């Protein structure tokens, strides 16, 4: 059974860079697309972007100028960096795997990690 | 950007009743529409993709329909574990979620 686990600081200062890593276990990162999604407390879901195991990426246009994703196939991990954060970036951040049939549809999700932006 | 609008925002029903949730796209997304269920403190769970294909392990009481701009998620006979928030998501152009419908016990 594929499992995903987000890790990273739970508190980030305004204007700094949020950095998270997703570790995949029970399956290979190879041959799949992987997404980051976030959810502000009490609000809905926002797709941040995806990365292919080969390194190809696509980001939500509304966040594109601040987002960077990378992948490390040797560690079965992929990562998210979001720069110049503000309080509006406070959210639970999820990593997820895309279905094999194609499209930005996520069938396996991590438990999520809360990142708070505050000084 | 494609905007997804879900209705109603909240729905109060009793176990055993039929639930009908709607999702509208601001422009055609063809059949590139997914539905997710989210319970408090949990990650979303994929229910439906391709507008009508149930994901692995999803009970037959969940069904999806529609294409273009109008979509529906139907739960034929509500079970206690079905009370949750439901999100639609288009993936015709990247991925945009609706704001959610909260399904509550009446």
Coordinates of N, CA and C in Angstrom, one line a residue, chain A residues 37 39 43-47 50 58 60-61 94 99 101-107 109-111, chain B residues 1 34 36 38 41-46 48-50 87 89-91 94-99:
Chain A
X37 N -1.1 20.1 -2.6 CA -2.4 20.7 -2.5 C -2.4 21.3 -1.1
X39 N -4.7 23.6 2.1 CA -6.1 23.9 2.6 C -5.9 24.8 3.8
X43 N -11.1 26.1 5.4 CA -11.5 26.5 4.0 C -11.3 25.3 3.0
X44 N -11.4 25.6 1.7 CA -11.4 24.6 0.7 C -10.0 24.3 0.2
X45 N -9.9 23.4 -0.8 CA -8.6 22.9 -1.3 C -8.1 23.8 -2.4
X46 N -6.8 23.9 -2.5 CA -6.1 24.7 -3.6 C -5.0 23.8 -4.1
X47 N -5.0 23.5 -5.4 CA -3.9 22.8 -6.0 C -2.8 23.7 -6.3
X50 N 2.2 20.2 -9.8 CA 2.7 18.8 -9.8 C 4.1 18.7 -10.4
X58 N 4.5 21.5 -13.4 CA 3.5 22.5 -13.8 C 2.9 23.1 -12.5
X60 N 0.3 26.0 -10.4 CA -0.9 26.9 -10.4 C -0.5 28.3 -10.8
X61 N -1.1 28.8 -11.9 CA -0.6 30.2 -12.3 C -0.7 31.2 -11.2
X94 N -0.8 19.2 1.7 CA -0.8 17.7 1.4 C 0.0 17.4 0.2
X99 N -3.5 9.5 -10.3 CA -3.9 8.2 -10.8 C -3.1 7.8 -12.0
X101 N -4.2 6.6 -14.7 CA -4.9 6.8 -15.9 C -4.7 8.2 -16.6
X102 N -4.0 9.1 -15.8 CA -3.7 10.4 -16.4 C -4.6 11.5 -15.8
X103 N -4.1 12.7 -15.9 CA -4.9 13.8 -15.3 C -4.5 14.2 -13.9
X104 N -4.8 15.4 -13.5 CA -4.5 15.8 -12.2 C -5.5 15.4 -11.2
X105 N -5.6 14.1 -11.0 CA -6.5 13.4 -10.1 C -5.7 12.6 -9.1
X106 N -6.0 12.8 -7.8 CA -5.1 12.3 -6.8 C -5.8 11.1 -6.0
X107 N -5.1 10.0 -6.0 CA -5.8 8.8 -5.4 C -5.1 8.5 -4.0
X109 N -3.0 10.2 -0.8 CA -2.7 11.4 -0.2 C -1.9 11.2 1.1
X110 N -1.0 12.1 1.5 CA -0.4 12.1 2.8 C -1.5 12.6 3.8
X111 N -1.1 12.5 5.1 CA -2.0 13.0 6.1 C -2.1 14.5 6.2
Chain B
X1 N -8.8 31.2 -15.7 CA -8.9 30.2 -14.6 C -10.4 29.7 -14.7
X34 N -13.5 15.3 -11.1 CA -13.4 14.3 -10.1 C -14.2 14.8 -8.8
X36 N -14.3 14.3 -4.5 CA -13.6 13.8 -3.3 C -14.5 14.0 -2.1
X38 N -14.1 14.4 2.1 CA -13.2 14.8 3.2 C -13.9 14.8 4.5
X41 N -10.2 16.4 9.9 CA -8.9 16.0 10.3 C -8.3 14.9 9.4
X42 N -9.0 14.7 8.2 CA -8.4 13.7 7.3 C -8.1 14.3 6.0
X43 N -7.3 13.6 5.2 CA -7.1 14.0 3.8 C -8.3 13.7 3.0
X44 N -8.4 14.4 1.9 CA -9.5 14.0 0.9 C -9.3 12.6 0.4
X45 N -10.4 12.0 0.0 CA -10.5 10.6 -0.5 C -11.1 10.7 -1.9
X46 N -10.5 10.1 -2.9 CA -11.0 10.2 -4.2 C -12.2 9.2 -4.4
X48 N -14.7 9.6 -7.4 CA -15.1 9.5 -8.8 C -14.1 10.3 -9.6
X49 N -13.7 9.8 -10.8 CA -13.0 10.6 -11.8 C -13.6 10.3 -13.1
X50 N -13.2 11.1 -14.1 CA -13.8 11.0 -15.4 C -15.3 11.2 -15.4
X87 N -16.0 17.6 -2.4 CA -15.4 18.6 -3.3 C -15.4 18.1 -4.7
X89 N -13.6 18.7 -8.5 CA -12.4 19.2 -9.0 C -12.3 19.0 -10.5
X90 N -12.0 20.1 -11.3 CA -11.8 19.9 -12.7 C -10.4 19.7 -13.0
X91 N -10.1 18.9 -13.9 CA -8.7 18.7 -14.3 C -8.5 18.8 -15.8
X94 N -5.2 22.0 -15.7 CA -4.6 21.9 -14.4 C -5.5 21.4 -13.4
X95 N -5.8 22.0 -12.3 CA -6.7 21.5 -11.3 C -7.3 22.6 -10.4
X96 N -8.6 22.6 -10.5 CA -9.4 23.6 -9.7 C -10.5 22.9 -8.9
X97 N -10.5 23.2 -7.6 CA -11.6 22.6 -6.7 C -12.8 23.6 -6.6
X98 N -13.9 23.0 -6.3 CA -15.1 23.8 -5.9 C -14.9 24.1 -4.4
X99 N -15.8 24.9 -3.9 CA -15.7 25.3 -2.5 C -16.2 24.3 -1.5

